[in-house]
Tab-separated table of N, CA, C and O in Angstrom:
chain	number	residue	atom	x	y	z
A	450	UNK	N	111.116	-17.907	-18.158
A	450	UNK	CA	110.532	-16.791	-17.430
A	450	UNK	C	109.645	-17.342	-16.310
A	450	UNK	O	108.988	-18.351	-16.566
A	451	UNK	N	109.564	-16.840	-15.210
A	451	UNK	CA	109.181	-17.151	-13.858
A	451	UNK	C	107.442	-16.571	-14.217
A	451	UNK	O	107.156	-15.643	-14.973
A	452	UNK	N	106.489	-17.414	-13.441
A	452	UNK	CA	105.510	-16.970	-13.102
A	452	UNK	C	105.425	-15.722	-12.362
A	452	UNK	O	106.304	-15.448	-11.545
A	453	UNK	N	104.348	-14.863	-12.596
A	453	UNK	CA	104.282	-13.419	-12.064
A	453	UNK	C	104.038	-14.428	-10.656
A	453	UNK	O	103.823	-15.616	-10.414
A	454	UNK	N	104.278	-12.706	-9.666
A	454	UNK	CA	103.306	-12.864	-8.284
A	454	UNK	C	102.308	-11.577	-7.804
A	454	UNK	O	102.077	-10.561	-8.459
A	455	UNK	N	101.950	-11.820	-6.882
A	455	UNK	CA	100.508	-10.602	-7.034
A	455	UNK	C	100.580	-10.002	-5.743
A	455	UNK	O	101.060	-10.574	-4.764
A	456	UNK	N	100.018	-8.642	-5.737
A	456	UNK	CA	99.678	-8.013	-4.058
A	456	UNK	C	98.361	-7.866	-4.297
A	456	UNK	O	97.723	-8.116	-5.320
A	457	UNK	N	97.815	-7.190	-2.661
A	457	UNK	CA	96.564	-7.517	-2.529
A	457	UNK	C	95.771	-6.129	-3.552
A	457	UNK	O	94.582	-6.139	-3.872
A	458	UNK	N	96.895	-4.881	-3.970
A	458	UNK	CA	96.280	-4.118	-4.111
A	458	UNK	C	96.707	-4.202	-5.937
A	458	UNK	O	96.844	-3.194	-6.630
A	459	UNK	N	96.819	-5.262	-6.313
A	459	UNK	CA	96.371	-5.773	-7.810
A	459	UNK	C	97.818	-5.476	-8.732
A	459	UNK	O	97.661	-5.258	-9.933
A	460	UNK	N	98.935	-5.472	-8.278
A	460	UNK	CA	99.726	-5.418	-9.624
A	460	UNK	C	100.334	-6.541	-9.340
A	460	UNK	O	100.228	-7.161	-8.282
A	461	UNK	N	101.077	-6.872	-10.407
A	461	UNK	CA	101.899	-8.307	-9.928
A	461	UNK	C	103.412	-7.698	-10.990
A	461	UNK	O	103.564	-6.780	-11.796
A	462	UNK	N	104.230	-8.701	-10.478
A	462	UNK	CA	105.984	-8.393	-11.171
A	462	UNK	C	106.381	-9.728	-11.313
A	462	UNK	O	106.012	-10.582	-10.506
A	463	UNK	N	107.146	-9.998	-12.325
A	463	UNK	CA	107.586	-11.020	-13.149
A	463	UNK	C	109.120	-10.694	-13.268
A	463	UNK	O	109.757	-9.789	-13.808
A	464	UNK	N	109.500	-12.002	-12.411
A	464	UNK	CA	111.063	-12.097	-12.489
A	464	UNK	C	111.405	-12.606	-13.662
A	464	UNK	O	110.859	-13.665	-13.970
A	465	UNK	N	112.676	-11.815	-14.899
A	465	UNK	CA	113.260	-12.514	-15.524
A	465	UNK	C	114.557	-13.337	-15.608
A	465	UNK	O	115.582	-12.970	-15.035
A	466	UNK	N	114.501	-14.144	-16.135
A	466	UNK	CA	115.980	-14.860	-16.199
A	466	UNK	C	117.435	-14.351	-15.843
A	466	UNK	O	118.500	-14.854	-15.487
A	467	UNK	N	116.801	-12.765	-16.197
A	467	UNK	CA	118.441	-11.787	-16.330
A	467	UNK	C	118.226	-11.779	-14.809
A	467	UNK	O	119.213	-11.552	-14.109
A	468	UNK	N	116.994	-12.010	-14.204
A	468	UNK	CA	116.945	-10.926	-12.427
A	468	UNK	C	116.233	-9.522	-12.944
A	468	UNK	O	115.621	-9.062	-11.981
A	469	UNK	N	116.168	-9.147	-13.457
A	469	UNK	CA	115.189	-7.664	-14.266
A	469	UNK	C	113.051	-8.257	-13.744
A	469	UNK	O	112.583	-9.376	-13.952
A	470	UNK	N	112.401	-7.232	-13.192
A	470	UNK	CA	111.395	-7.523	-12.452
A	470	UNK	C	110.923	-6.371	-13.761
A	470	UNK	O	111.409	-5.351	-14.249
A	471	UNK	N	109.678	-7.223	-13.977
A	471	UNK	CA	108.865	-6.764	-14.989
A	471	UNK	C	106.764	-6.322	-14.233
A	471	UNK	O	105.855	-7.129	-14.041
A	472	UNK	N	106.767	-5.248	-14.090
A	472	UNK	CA	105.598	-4.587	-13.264
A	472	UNK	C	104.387	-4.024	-13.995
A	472	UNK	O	104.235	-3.119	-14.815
A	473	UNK	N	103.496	-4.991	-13.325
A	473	UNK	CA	102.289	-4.398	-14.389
A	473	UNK	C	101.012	-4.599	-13.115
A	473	UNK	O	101.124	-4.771	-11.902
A	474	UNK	N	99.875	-4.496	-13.953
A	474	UNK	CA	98.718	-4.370	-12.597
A	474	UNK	C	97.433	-5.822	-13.197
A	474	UNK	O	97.385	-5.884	-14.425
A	475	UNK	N	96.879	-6.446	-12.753
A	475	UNK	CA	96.620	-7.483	-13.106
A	475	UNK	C	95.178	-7.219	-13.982
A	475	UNK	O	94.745	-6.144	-14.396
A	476	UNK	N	94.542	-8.693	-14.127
A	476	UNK	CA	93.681	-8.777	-15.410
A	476	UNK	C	92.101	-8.064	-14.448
A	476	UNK	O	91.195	-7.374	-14.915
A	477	UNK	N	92.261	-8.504	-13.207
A	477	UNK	CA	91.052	-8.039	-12.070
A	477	UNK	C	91.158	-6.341	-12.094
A	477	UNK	O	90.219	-5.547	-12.153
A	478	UNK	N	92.682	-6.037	-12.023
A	478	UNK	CA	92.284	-4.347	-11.610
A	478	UNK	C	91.737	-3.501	-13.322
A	478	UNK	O	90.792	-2.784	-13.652
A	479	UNK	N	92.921	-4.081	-14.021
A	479	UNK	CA	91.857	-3.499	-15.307
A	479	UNK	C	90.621	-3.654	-15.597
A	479	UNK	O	90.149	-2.750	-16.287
A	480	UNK	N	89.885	-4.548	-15.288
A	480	UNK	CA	88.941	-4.378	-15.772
A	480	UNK	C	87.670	-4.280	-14.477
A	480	UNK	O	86.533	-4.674	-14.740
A	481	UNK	N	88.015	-3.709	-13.063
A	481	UNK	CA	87.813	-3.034	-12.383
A	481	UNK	C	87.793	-1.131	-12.543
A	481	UNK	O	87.019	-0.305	-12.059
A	482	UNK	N	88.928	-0.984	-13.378
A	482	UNK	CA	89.328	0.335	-13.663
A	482	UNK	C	88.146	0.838	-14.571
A	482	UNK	O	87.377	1.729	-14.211
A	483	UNK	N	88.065	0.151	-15.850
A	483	UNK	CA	87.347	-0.029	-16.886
A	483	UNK	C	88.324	0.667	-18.031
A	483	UNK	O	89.487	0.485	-17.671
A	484	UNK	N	88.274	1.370	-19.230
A	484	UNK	CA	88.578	1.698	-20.362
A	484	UNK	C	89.584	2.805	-19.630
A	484	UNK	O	89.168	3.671	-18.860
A	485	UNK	N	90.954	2.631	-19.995
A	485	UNK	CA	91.863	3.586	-19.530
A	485	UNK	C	92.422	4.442	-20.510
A	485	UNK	O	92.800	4.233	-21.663
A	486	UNK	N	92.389	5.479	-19.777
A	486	UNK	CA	92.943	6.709	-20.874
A	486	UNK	C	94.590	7.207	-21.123
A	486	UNK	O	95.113	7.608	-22.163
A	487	UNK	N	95.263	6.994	-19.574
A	487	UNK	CA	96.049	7.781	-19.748
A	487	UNK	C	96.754	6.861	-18.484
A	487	UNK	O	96.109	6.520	-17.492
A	488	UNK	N	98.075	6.550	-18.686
A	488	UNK	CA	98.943	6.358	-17.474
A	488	UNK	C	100.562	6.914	-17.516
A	488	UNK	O	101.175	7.012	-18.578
A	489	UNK	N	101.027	7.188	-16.469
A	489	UNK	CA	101.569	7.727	-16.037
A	489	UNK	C	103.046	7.065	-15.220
A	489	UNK	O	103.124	6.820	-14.016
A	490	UNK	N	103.790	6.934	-15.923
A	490	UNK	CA	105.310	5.635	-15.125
A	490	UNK	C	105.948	6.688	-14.318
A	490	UNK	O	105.670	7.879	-14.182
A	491	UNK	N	107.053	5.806	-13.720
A	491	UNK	CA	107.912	6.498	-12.790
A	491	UNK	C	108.866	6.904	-14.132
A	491	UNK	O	108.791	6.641	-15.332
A	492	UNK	N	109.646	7.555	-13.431
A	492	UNK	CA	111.286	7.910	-14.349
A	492	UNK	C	112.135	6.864	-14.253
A	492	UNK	O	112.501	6.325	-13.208
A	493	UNK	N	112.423	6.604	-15.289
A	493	UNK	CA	114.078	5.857	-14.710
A	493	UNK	C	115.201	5.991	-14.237
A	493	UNK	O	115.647	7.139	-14.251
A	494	UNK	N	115.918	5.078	-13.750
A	494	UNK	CA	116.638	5.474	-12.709
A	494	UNK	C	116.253	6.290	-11.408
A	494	UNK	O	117.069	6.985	-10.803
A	495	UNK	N	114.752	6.115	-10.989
A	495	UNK	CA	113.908	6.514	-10.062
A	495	UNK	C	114.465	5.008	-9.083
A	495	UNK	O	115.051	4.052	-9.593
A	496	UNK	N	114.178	5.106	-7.920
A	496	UNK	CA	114.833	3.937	-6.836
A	496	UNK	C	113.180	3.966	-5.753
A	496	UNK	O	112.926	4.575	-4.714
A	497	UNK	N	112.526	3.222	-6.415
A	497	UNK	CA	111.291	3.100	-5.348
A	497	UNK	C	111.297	1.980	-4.864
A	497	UNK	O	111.738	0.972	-5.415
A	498	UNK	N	110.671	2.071	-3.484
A	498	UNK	CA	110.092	1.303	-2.242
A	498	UNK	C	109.349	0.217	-2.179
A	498	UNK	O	108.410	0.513	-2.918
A	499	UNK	N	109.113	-1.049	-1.706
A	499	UNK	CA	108.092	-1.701	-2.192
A	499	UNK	C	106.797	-0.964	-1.291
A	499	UNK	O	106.668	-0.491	-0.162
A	500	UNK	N	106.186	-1.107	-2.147
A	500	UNK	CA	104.561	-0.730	-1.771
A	500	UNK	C	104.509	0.984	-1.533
A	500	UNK	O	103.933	1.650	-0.672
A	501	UNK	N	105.319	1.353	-2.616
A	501	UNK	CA	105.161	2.990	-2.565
A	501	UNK	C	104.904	2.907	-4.369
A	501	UNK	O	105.369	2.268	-5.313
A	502	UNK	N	103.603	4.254	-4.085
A	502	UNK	CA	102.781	4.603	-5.120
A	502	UNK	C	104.350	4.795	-6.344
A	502	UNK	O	105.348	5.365	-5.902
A	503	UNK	N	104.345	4.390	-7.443
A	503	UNK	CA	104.829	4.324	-8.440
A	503	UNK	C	104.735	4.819	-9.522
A	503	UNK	O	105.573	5.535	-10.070
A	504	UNK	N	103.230	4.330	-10.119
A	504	UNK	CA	102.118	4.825	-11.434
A	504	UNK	C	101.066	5.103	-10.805
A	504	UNK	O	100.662	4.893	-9.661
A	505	UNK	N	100.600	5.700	-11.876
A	505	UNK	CA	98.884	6.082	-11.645
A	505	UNK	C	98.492	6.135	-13.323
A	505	UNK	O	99.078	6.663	-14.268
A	506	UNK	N	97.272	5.367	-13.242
A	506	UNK	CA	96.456	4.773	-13.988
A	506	UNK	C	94.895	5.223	-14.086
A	506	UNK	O	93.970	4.720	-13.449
A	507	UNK	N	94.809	6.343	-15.079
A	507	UNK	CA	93.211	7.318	-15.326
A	507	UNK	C	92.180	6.532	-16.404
A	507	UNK	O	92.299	6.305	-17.608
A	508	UNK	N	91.429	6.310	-15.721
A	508	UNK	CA	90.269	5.378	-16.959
A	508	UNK	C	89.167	6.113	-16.756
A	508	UNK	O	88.964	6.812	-15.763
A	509	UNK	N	88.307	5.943	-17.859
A	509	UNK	CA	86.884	6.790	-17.484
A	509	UNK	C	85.861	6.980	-15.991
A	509	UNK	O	85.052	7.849	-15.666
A	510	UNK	N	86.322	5.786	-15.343
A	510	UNK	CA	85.897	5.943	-14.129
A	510	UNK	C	86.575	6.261	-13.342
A	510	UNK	O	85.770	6.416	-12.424
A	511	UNK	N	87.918	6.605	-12.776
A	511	UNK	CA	88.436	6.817	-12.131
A	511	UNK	C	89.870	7.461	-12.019
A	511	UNK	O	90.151	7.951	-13.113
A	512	UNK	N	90.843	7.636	-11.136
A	512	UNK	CA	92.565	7.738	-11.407
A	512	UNK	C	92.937	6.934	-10.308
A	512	UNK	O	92.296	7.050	-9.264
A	513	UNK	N	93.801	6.199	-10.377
A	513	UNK	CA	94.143	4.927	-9.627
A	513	UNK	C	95.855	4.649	-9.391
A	513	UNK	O	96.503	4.072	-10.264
A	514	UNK	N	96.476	5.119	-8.139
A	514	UNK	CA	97.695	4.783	-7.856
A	514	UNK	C	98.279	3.036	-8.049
A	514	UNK	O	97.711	2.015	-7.661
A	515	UNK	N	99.242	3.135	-8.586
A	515	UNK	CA	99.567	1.249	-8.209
A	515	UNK	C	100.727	1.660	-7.037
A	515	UNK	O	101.176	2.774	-6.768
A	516	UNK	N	101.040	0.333	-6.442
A	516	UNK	CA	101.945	0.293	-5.747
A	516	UNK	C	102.848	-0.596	-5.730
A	516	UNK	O	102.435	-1.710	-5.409
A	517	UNK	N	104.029	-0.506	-5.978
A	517	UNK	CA	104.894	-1.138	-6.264
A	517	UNK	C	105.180	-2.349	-5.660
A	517	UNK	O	105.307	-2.332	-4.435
A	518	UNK	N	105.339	-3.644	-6.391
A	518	UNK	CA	105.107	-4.592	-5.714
A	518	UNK	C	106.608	-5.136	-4.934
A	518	UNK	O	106.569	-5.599	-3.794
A	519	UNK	N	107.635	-5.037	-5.548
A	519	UNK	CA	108.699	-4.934	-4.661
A	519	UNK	C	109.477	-3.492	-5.314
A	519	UNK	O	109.158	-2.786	-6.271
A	520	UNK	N	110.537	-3.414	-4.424
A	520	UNK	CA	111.777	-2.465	-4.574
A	520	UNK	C	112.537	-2.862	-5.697
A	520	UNK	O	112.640	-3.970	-6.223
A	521	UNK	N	113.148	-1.570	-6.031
A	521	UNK	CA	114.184	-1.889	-6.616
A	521	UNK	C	114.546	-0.249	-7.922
A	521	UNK	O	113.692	0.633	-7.831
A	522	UNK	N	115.324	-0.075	-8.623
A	522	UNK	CA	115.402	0.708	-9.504
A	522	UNK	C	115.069	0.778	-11.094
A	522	UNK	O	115.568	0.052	-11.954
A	523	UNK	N	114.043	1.893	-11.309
A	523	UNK	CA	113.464	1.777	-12.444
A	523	UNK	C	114.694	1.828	-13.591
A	523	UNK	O	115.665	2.575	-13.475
A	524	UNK	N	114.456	0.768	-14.890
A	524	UNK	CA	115.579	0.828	-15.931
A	524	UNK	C	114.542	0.612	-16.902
A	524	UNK	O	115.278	0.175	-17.786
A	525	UNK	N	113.338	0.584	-17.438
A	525	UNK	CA	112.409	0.981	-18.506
A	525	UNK	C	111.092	0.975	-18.192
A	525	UNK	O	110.448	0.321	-17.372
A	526	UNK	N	110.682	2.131	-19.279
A	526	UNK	CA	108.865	1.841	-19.078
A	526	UNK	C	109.070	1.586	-20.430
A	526	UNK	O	109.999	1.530	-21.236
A	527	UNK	N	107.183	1.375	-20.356
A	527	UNK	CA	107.002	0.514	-21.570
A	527	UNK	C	106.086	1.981	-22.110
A	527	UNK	O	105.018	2.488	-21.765
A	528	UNK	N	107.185	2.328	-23.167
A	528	UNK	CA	106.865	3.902	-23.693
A	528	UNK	C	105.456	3.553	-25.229
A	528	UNK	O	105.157	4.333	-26.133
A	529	UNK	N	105.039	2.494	-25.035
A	529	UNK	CA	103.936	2.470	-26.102
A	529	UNK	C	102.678	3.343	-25.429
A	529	UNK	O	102.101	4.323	-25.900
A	530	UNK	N	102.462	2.673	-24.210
A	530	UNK	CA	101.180	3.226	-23.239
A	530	UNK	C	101.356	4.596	-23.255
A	530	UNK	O	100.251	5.039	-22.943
A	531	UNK	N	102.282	5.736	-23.481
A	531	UNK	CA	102.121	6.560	-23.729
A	531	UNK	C	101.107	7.155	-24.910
A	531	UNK	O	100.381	8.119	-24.668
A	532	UNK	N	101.122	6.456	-26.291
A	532	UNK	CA	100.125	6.615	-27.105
A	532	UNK	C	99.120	5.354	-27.049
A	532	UNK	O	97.974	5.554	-27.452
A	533	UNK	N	99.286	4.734	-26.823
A	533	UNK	CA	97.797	3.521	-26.459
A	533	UNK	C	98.038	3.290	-25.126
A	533	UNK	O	98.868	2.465	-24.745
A	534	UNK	N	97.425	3.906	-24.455
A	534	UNK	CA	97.013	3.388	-22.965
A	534	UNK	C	96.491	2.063	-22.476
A	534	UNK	O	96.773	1.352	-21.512
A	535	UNK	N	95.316	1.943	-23.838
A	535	UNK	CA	94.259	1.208	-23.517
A	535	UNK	C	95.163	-0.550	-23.902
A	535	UNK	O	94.655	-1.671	-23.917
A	536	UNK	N	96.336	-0.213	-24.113
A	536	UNK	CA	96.801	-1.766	-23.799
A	536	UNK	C	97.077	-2.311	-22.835
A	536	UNK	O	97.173	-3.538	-22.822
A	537	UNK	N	97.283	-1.569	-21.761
A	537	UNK	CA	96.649	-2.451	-20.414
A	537	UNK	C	95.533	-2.749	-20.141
A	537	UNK	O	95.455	-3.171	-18.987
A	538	UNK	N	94.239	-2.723	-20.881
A	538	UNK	CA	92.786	-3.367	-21.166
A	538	UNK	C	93.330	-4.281	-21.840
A	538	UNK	O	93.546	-5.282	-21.157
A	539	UNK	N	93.773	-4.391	-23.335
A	539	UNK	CA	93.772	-5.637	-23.803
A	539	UNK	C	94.790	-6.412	-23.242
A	539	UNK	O	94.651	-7.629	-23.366
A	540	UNK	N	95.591	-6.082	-22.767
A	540	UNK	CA	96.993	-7.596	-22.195
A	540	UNK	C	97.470	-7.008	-21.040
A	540	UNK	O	98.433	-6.278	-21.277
A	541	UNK	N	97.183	-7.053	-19.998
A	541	UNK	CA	97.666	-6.432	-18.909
A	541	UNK	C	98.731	-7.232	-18.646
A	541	UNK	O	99.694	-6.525	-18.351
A	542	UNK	N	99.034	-8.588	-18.616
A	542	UNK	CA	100.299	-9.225	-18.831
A	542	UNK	C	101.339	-8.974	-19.148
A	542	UNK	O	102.355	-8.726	-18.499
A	543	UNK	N	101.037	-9.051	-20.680
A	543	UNK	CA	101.732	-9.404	-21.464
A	543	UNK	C	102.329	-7.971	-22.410
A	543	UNK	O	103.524	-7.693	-22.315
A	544	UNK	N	101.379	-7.084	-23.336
A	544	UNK	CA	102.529	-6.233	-24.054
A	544	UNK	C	102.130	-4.849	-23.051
A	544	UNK	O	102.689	-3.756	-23.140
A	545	UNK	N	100.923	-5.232	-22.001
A	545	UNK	CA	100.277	-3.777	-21.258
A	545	UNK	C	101.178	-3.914	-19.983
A	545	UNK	O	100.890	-3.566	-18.838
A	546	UNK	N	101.976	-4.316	-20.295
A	546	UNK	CA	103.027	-4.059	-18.813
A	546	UNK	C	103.397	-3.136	-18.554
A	546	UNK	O	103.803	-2.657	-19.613
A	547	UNK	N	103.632	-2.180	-17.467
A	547	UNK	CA	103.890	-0.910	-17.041
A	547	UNK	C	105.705	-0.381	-17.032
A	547	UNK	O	106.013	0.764	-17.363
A	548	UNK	N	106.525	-1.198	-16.695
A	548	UNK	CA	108.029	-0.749	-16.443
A	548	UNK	C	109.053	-2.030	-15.797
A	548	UNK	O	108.668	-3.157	-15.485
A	549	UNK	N	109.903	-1.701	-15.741
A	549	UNK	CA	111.350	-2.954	-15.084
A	549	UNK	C	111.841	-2.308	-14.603
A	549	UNK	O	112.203	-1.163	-14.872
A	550	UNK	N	112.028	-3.357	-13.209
A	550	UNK	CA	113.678	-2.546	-12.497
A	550	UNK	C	113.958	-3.795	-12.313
A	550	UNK	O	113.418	-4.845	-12.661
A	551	UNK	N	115.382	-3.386	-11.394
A	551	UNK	CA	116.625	-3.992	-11.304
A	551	UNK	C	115.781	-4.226	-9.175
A	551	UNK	O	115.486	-3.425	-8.288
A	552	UNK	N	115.751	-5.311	-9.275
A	552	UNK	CA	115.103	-5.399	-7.582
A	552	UNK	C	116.171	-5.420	-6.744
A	552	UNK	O	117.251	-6.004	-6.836
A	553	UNK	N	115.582	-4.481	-5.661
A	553	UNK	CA	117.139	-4.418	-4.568
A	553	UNK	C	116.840	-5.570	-3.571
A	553	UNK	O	117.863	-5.783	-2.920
A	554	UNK	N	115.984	-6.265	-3.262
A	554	UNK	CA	115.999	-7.666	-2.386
A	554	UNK	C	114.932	-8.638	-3.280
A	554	UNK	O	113.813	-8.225	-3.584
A	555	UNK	N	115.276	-9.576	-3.545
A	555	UNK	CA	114.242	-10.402	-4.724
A	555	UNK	C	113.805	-11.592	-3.279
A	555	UNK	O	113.448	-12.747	-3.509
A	556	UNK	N	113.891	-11.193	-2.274
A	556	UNK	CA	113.094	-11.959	-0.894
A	556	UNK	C	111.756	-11.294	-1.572
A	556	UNK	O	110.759	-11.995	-1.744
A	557	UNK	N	111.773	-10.248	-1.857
A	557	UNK	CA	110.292	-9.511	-2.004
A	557	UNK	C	109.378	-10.206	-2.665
A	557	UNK	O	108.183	-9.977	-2.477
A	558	UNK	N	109.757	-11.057	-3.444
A	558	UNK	CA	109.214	-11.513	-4.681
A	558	UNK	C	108.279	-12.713	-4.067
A	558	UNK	O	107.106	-13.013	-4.287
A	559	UNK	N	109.657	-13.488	-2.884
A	559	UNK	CA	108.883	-14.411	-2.996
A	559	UNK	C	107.700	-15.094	-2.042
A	559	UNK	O	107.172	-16.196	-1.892
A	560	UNK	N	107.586	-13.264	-1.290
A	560	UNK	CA	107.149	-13.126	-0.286
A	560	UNK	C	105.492	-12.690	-0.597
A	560	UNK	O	104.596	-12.536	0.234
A	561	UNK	N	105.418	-12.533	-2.284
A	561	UNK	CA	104.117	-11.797	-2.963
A	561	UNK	C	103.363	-13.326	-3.121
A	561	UNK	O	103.997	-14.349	-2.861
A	562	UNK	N	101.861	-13.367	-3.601
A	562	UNK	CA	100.907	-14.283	-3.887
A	562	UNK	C	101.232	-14.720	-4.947
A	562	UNK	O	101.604	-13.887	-5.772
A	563	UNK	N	101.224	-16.302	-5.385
A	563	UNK	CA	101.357	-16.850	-6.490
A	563	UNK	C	99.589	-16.534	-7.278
A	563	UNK	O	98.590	-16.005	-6.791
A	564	UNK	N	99.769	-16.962	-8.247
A	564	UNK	CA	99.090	-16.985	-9.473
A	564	UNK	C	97.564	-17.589	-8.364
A	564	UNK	O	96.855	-16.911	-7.622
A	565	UNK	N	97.515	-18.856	-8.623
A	565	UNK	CA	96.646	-19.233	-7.256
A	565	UNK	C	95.842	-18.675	-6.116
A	565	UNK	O	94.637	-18.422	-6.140
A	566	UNK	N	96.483	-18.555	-5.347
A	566	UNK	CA	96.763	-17.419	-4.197
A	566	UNK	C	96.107	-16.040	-4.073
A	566	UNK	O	95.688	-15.491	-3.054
A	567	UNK	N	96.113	-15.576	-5.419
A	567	UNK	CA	95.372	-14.358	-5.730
A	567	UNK	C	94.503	-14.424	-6.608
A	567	UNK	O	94.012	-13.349	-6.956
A	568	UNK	N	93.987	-15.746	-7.300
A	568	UNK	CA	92.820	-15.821	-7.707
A	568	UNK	C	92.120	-15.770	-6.713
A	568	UNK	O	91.321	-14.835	-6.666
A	569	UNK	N	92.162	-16.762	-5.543
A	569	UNK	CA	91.618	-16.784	-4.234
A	569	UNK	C	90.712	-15.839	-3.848
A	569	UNK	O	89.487	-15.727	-3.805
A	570	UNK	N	92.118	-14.901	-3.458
A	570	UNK	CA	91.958	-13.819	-3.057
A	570	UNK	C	91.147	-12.636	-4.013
A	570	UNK	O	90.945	-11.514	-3.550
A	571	UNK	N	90.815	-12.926	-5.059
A	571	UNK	CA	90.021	-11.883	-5.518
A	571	UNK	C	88.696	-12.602	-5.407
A	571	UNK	O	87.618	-12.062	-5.156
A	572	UNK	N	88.968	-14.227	-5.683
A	572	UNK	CA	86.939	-14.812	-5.297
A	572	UNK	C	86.802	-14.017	-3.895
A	572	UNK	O	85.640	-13.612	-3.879
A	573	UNK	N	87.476	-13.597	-2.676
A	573	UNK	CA	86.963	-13.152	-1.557
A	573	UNK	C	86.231	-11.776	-1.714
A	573	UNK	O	85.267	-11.447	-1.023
A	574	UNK	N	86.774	-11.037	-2.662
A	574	UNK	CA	86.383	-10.112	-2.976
A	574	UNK	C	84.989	-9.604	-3.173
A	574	UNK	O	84.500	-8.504	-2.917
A	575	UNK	N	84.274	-11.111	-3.897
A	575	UNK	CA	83.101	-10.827	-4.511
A	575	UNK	C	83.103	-10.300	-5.860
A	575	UNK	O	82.040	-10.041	-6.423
């Protein structure tokens, strides 16, 4: 399995072996968000855009669009977050991942911030 990559506006996608892009929002925006209640996936077989709103993500402080980090067509969410939300607090990685598609240009991918790259970029942040 390929290292994720990241956008500036915090989700990152993980190419698998099959080519299947695995989309979630990183360890900075959760716990920016704080304690989340409730999120919200695309449909499958939905065909979104890169960098068009996708999910939205409600935590006690806020409701928060992600944006899709590349294109391509939705083929699963991860139907647990429906009754535990709050597992994108504990593993935003790993089991708090948001959905997969099938990517319609995987240039996209490699055009996103490595692991590195967007640590960086969040020390700029403050």
């Amino acid at each position: 399995m390929n290292e994720a990559r990241f956008t500036e506006d915090h989700a990152w996608v993980r190419m698998d072996d099959d080519g299947i892009a695995t989309v979630g929002i990183s360890d900075y925006a959760q716990e920016q968000l704080g304690d989340i209640v409730y999120v919200q996936l695309p449909d499958v077989g939905r065909d979104i855009v890169q960098s068009e709103d996708c999910a939205m993500i409600e935590s006690v402080k806020t409701t928060s669009d992600v944006k899709c980090p590349i294109g391509g067509r939705v083929i699963e969410i991860n139907e647990v977050l429906a009754e535990v939300p709050e597992r994108v607090n504990e593993s935003p990685v790993d089991d708090g991942w948001l959905f997969k598609l099938e990517p319609s240009d995987e240039a996209e991918f490699e055009d996103l911030m490595d692991a590195e790259d967007y640590d960086d970029f969040v020390e700029t942040l403050g």
